[in-house]
Amino acid sequence: MHIHFIYAGGTIGMVDSPRGLRPGADLDSWLSRLVPPAPTRPISKAQRPAGSSPREASSSGATYTLTTLSPLLDSSDTTPETWQTIIDEIRRHADRADAFVVLHGTDTMAYTAAALSYALTDLNRPVVVTGSQLPLGAAHSDAAANVTGAVYALTHGAPRGVHLFFGGRLLAGNRATKTSTWDLQGFDSPAIPPLATAGAPWHWSAQRAEHDASTGRPAPAPYTRHDVVVIDLVPGLTAARLEAALTPAPVAVILRAFGVGNLPAADDGPLSALSRAARAGVTVVVASQCLQAEVALGRYAAGAGAAEAGAVGSHDMTLEATYAKLQFLASQGMRGAELGTWMGRNLAGELTEPTER
Ligand code: ASP
């Protein structure tokens, strides 16, 4: 199996500096020590993105190439354009690689994993996104365990689709969310169980095959950046405050409401501002602040108003999956009600259809 690594940045390759951690470790050499290096067979220049540094190594039946993106990012600097750079890089190597590992910062790793999943539904190969809580050079770093775990998953039957490996667990990429800034098991997938748990032996979920089914869009238009606003509902939020946050009108708003998607119905409350936004063509998505949620706008009268105003619920999608999906669909040219309708469709296993529950 040939695995192509794409190093995008993150703590995994960071070093100390007077202003805190920043990219700077020699990840290329570290990777080649982690897996015994094989004779170098450089990739032709035409195949390299600017600033890349491909090299090749091999390990127990697998060969590797590495592309280092430039600039390396703290993942808080990631944008939809960064997602597209990674996607382009995967597609550039799709003829020669059997699988991909994306090394990425943990802060926005779940957004990137979800974004990749929508854009690569036609890719007949698995992708694993990983990183670490501690730099590769730190004592007790989780970097080696996460990288070797990602490689193990790929060489032992991870299905096609985009996954996230972290802290001994293989999660569906568009179901994952960062749950801890310090725990070495810093990610969870609240709506569905892990695809696999590392151990002796690894335990694979019975749902393993389910995630390779996709109903996505082949040959999608590239990601471009769209104005999508995320707002947390709090007790007492006024229509005026929400209205101000929605001026000028964004393409879409995700309102993280209470419970199954409930929000106050008072005249001067957020519902009136949401209704005006929806009438003006803004796609309104009501999500939940609960980590584990199944949004159901009709269950309470407090949520029915949002549905009547034209809002759609986010089902059991994570915030990361919801946000990346809006960016993906907006990049396909969708707006308003059409965009809202597509938010309820399963593109890459990111949501559980109500009939599946
Ligand atoms: N700030 C880092 C990043 O997301 C955090 C990490 O990688 O763990 O790039």
XYZ file of C-alpha atoms and ligand atoms in Angstrom:
366
model
C 0.000 0.000 0.000
C 1.281 3.454 -0.889
C 0.274 6.213 1.548
C 0.651 9.879 0.709
C 1.087 12.213 3.705
C 0.053 15.850 3.514
C 1.490 17.951 6.326
C -0.646 21.055 6.811
C 0.665 22.225 10.216
C -0.484 21.996 13.826
C 1.107 21.224 17.183
C 2.462 17.925 15.892
C 5.268 19.749 14.046
C 5.627 22.765 16.320
C 8.567 23.978 18.403
C 8.819 26.473 21.251
C 9.403 30.134 20.432
C 9.394 33.293 22.569
C 5.790 33.855 21.444
C 4.640 30.278 22.072
C 4.418 27.202 19.888
C 4.843 27.711 16.143
C 5.598 25.410 13.168
C 9.301 24.545 12.862
C 10.079 20.890 13.667
C 11.701 18.731 11.017
C 8.678 16.527 10.548
C 10.123 14.985 7.412
C 13.117 13.512 9.269
C 10.955 12.488 12.222
C 8.630 10.587 9.935
C 11.525 8.828 8.257
C 12.869 7.766 11.679
C 9.433 6.600 12.728
C 9.180 4.420 9.657
C 12.421 2.993 8.172
C 13.405 5.093 5.142
C 13.579 3.514 1.705
C 15.614 4.806 -1.250
C 14.407 8.284 -2.174
C 12.458 8.488 -5.428
C 11.580 12.173 -5.805
C 8.280 13.195 -7.298
C 8.698 15.311 -10.443
C 8.676 19.054 -9.879
C 5.501 19.523 -11.902
C 3.614 17.419 -9.368
C 4.665 19.488 -6.367
C 2.728 22.374 -4.935
C 4.781 25.463 -4.107
C 7.084 24.924 -1.143
C 6.535 21.191 -0.896
C 9.271 18.773 0.074
C 8.328 15.272 -1.018
C 10.298 12.265 0.190
C 9.636 8.608 0.349
C 9.905 6.037 3.108
C 8.621 2.554 3.696
C 7.339 0.556 6.618
C 5.986 -2.949 7.061
C 4.462 -3.376 3.643
C 3.644 0.281 3.047
C 5.459 3.017 1.149
C 5.066 6.693 1.901
C 5.444 10.067 0.254
C 5.142 13.390 2.015
C 4.108 16.814 0.850
C 4.624 19.731 3.201
C 2.216 22.579 2.533
C 3.458 26.129 2.601
C 2.928 27.997 4.783
C 2.476 25.521 7.624
C -0.460 26.715 9.691
C -1.628 26.813 13.220
C -4.999 25.382 12.265
C -6.781 28.436 13.653
C -5.601 30.105 10.393
C -7.383 27.480 8.280
C -9.970 28.746 5.790
C -12.121 27.037 3.152
C -9.307 27.835 0.712
C -6.969 25.734 2.894
C -9.450 22.860 2.695
C -9.327 23.162 -1.082
C -5.509 23.140 -1.137
C -5.548 19.838 0.771
C -8.258 18.425 -1.522
C -6.288 19.450 -4.626
C -3.194 17.805 -3.184
C -5.086 14.575 -2.520
C -6.497 14.548 -6.038
C -3.039 15.292 -7.485
C -1.725 12.079 -5.897
C -4.843 9.947 -6.299
C -3.404 7.939 -9.201
C -0.332 6.814 -7.246
C -1.506 6.640 -3.636
C -3.782 3.985 -2.177
C -4.548 6.067 0.898
C -3.854 9.452 2.476
C -2.853 10.830 5.872
C -3.391 14.535 6.534
C -1.315 15.919 9.439
C -3.242 18.870 10.819
C -3.674 21.035 13.907
C -6.290 19.784 16.313
C -8.135 23.086 16.803
C -9.973 22.969 13.481
C -9.203 19.395 12.491
C -12.852 18.349 12.685
C -13.884 21.182 10.319
C -11.258 20.095 7.788
C -12.172 16.410 8.103
C -15.850 17.225 7.456
C -14.979 19.552 4.572
C -12.812 16.879 2.936
C -15.556 14.278 3.328
C -18.064 16.314 1.260
C -15.612 17.125 -1.509
C -14.104 13.643 -1.860
C -17.148 11.377 -1.988
C -15.999 10.194 -5.410
C -12.496 9.317 -4.153
C -12.220 5.568 -3.993
C -9.574 5.657 -1.259
C -9.482 6.206 2.492
C -8.172 9.414 4.048
C -7.185 9.718 7.727
C -6.690 13.119 9.342
C -4.596 13.236 12.502
C -2.332 15.429 14.621
C -1.356 15.578 18.271
C -1.818 17.427 21.534
C 1.946 17.564 22.121
C 4.699 18.390 19.619
C 6.546 15.399 18.196
C 9.681 16.391 20.141
C 7.982 16.641 23.547
C 8.403 13.984 26.231
C 5.389 11.640 26.252
C 4.137 13.105 22.970
C 1.107 11.486 21.406
C 2.423 12.329 17.907
C 3.975 8.938 17.110
C 1.021 6.972 18.463
C -1.425 8.985 16.393
C 0.560 8.744 13.166
C 1.283 5.036 13.519
C -2.364 4.482 14.480
C -3.516 6.290 11.342
C -1.174 4.145 9.237
C -2.327 0.980 10.994
C -5.961 1.850 10.288
C -5.189 2.370 6.603
C -3.166 -0.815 6.224
C -5.778 -2.857 8.069
C -8.910 -2.109 6.128
C -10.188 1.376 6.923
C -12.954 1.869 4.353
C -13.005 4.653 1.771
C -14.115 7.984 3.131
C -12.535 10.544 5.431
C -11.674 9.512 8.993
C -10.040 11.118 11.987
C -7.649 9.093 14.135
C -6.828 10.403 17.589
C -6.100 8.987 21.003
C -6.506 5.384 19.920
C -9.792 5.807 18.107
C -10.753 5.965 14.452
C -13.763 8.261 14.060
C -15.833 9.210 11.022
C -14.289 12.518 9.936
C -17.596 14.326 9.587
C -18.880 13.057 12.957
C -15.908 14.124 15.055
C -15.558 17.099 17.367
C -12.700 18.318 19.547
C -13.756 17.761 23.145
C -10.587 18.463 25.101
C -7.680 20.882 24.859
C -5.405 18.552 26.852
C -6.704 14.963 27.009
C -4.754 12.690 24.679
C -8.146 11.344 23.578
C -9.142 14.863 22.567
C -11.883 13.980 20.054
C -15.223 12.280 20.236
C -17.968 11.353 17.822
C -21.089 11.921 19.912
C -23.683 10.678 17.417
C -22.108 7.396 16.340
C -19.589 4.968 17.842
C -15.917 4.943 16.772
C -15.175 3.016 13.588
C -12.324 1.340 15.414
C -10.593 1.348 18.782
C -6.872 0.608 18.889
C -5.811 -2.272 21.102
C -4.535 -5.804 21.096
C -6.281 -6.561 18.864
C -7.984 -3.506 17.377
C -11.762 -3.575 17.686
C -13.654 -2.572 14.546
C -17.226 -1.367 14.697
C -20.003 -3.329 13.046
C -20.894 -0.040 11.311
C -17.568 -0.140 9.484
C -19.102 -0.713 6.068
C -21.847 1.835 6.532
C -19.575 4.819 6.234
C -18.343 4.041 2.777
C -21.790 4.536 1.273
C -22.078 8.042 -0.118
C -24.736 10.083 -1.782
C -22.468 13.021 -2.473
C -21.799 15.183 -5.479
C -19.163 13.926 -7.943
C -16.703 16.510 -9.305
C -17.824 19.301 -6.998
C -16.861 22.932 -7.543
C -13.925 23.967 -5.332
C -14.411 25.492 -1.905
C -14.592 29.253 -1.828
C -15.248 31.294 1.293
C -18.849 32.264 2.071
C -20.317 34.399 4.799
C -21.743 31.862 7.246
C -22.450 33.126 10.772
C -22.580 30.957 13.902
C -24.492 32.353 16.885
C -24.995 30.859 20.330
C -28.414 31.484 21.816
C -28.352 32.639 25.455
C -31.275 33.425 27.774
C -32.336 36.997 27.047
C -30.817 37.359 23.540
C -32.764 40.152 21.856
C -34.008 40.501 18.291
C -31.980 43.717 18.007
C -28.700 41.991 18.904
C -29.377 39.118 16.490
C -30.438 41.533 13.778
C -27.176 43.454 14.223
C -25.199 40.218 13.927
C -27.053 39.432 10.689
C -26.334 42.815 9.098
C -25.214 42.800 6.332
C -27.101 39.610 5.524
C -24.916 36.488 5.438
C -25.450 33.550 3.073
C -26.467 31.437 6.065
C -26.723 31.525 9.826
C -26.353 28.615 12.243
C -28.213 29.417 15.446
C -27.090 27.099 18.230
C -30.339 26.918 20.152
C -31.364 25.054 23.294
C -32.046 21.313 23.517
C -33.688 19.862 20.402
C -33.669 23.302 18.749
C -35.827 25.432 21.033
C -35.774 29.212 21.185
C -37.879 31.863 22.889
C -40.977 33.067 21.071
C -41.230 36.551 22.681
C -41.995 39.381 20.224
C -38.669 41.081 20.828
C -36.771 37.758 20.866
C -34.497 36.111 18.315
C -37.301 34.376 16.408
C -38.539 37.621 14.863
C -35.029 38.461 13.623
C -34.599 34.936 12.248
C -37.926 35.164 10.392
C -36.893 38.445 8.773
C -33.536 36.942 7.771
C -35.187 33.869 6.230
C -37.622 36.096 4.293
C -34.626 38.042 2.966
C -33.106 34.807 1.552
C -30.695 33.887 4.350
C -30.533 30.118 4.943
C -31.367 29.633 8.620
C -30.097 26.447 10.270
C -31.093 25.727 13.857
C -28.594 23.540 15.688
C -28.271 22.513 19.323
C -25.796 23.449 22.016
C -25.890 19.877 23.300
C -22.844 17.815 22.435
C -25.102 14.896 21.603
C -28.178 16.171 19.793
C -30.989 15.229 17.467
C -32.550 18.523 16.456
C -36.327 18.213 16.067
C -37.902 21.600 15.454
C -41.489 20.376 15.770
C -41.150 18.585 19.096
C -41.827 21.654 21.238
C -43.881 24.719 20.450
C -40.672 26.617 21.283
C -39.031 25.131 18.207
C -42.032 25.024 15.887
C -41.849 28.776 15.305
C -38.408 28.461 13.756
C -39.622 25.786 11.351
C -42.632 27.947 10.442
C -40.242 30.819 9.765
C -38.388 28.644 7.224
C -35.487 27.413 9.356
C -34.149 23.895 8.950
C -32.743 21.742 11.749
C -29.216 20.327 11.775
C -30.360 16.779 12.684
C -27.495 15.085 14.555
C -24.693 16.877 12.714
C -21.829 18.384 14.663
C -21.270 22.127 14.397
C -18.151 21.407 12.363
C -20.040 19.190 9.905
C -22.885 21.721 9.656
C -20.585 24.683 9.025
C -18.401 22.879 6.471
C -21.522 21.587 4.698
C -22.908 25.107 4.326
C -19.570 26.225 2.889
C -19.556 23.233 0.538
C -23.110 23.720 -0.721
C -22.703 27.484 -1.029
C -19.570 26.789 -3.088
C -21.802 24.723 -5.399
C -23.852 27.875 -5.963
C -26.791 27.059 -3.700
C -28.606 29.757 -1.779
C -31.718 30.275 0.332
C -34.339 27.509 0.449
C -32.426 25.202 -1.927
C -29.407 25.370 0.351
C -31.663 24.655 3.325
C -33.170 21.601 1.628
C -29.725 20.180 0.842
C -28.656 20.635 4.466
C -31.100 17.861 5.350
C -29.666 15.458 2.767
C -26.924 13.033 3.615
C -23.853 13.794 1.492
C -21.167 11.658 3.115
C -22.593 10.001 6.224
C -22.576 13.249 8.229
C -26.143 12.879 9.470
C -28.497 10.126 10.483
C -31.726 10.247 8.511
C -34.686 10.229 10.935
C -35.812 6.906 9.402
C -32.496 5.289 10.378
C -33.029 6.004 14.075
N -3.193 25.394 17.808
C -2.865 24.058 17.325
C -3.461 23.906 15.952
O -4.613 23.637 15.837
C -3.397 23.033 18.271
C -3.036 21.611 17.934
O -2.600 21.253 16.840
O -3.203 20.752 18.828
O -2.783 24.071 14.982
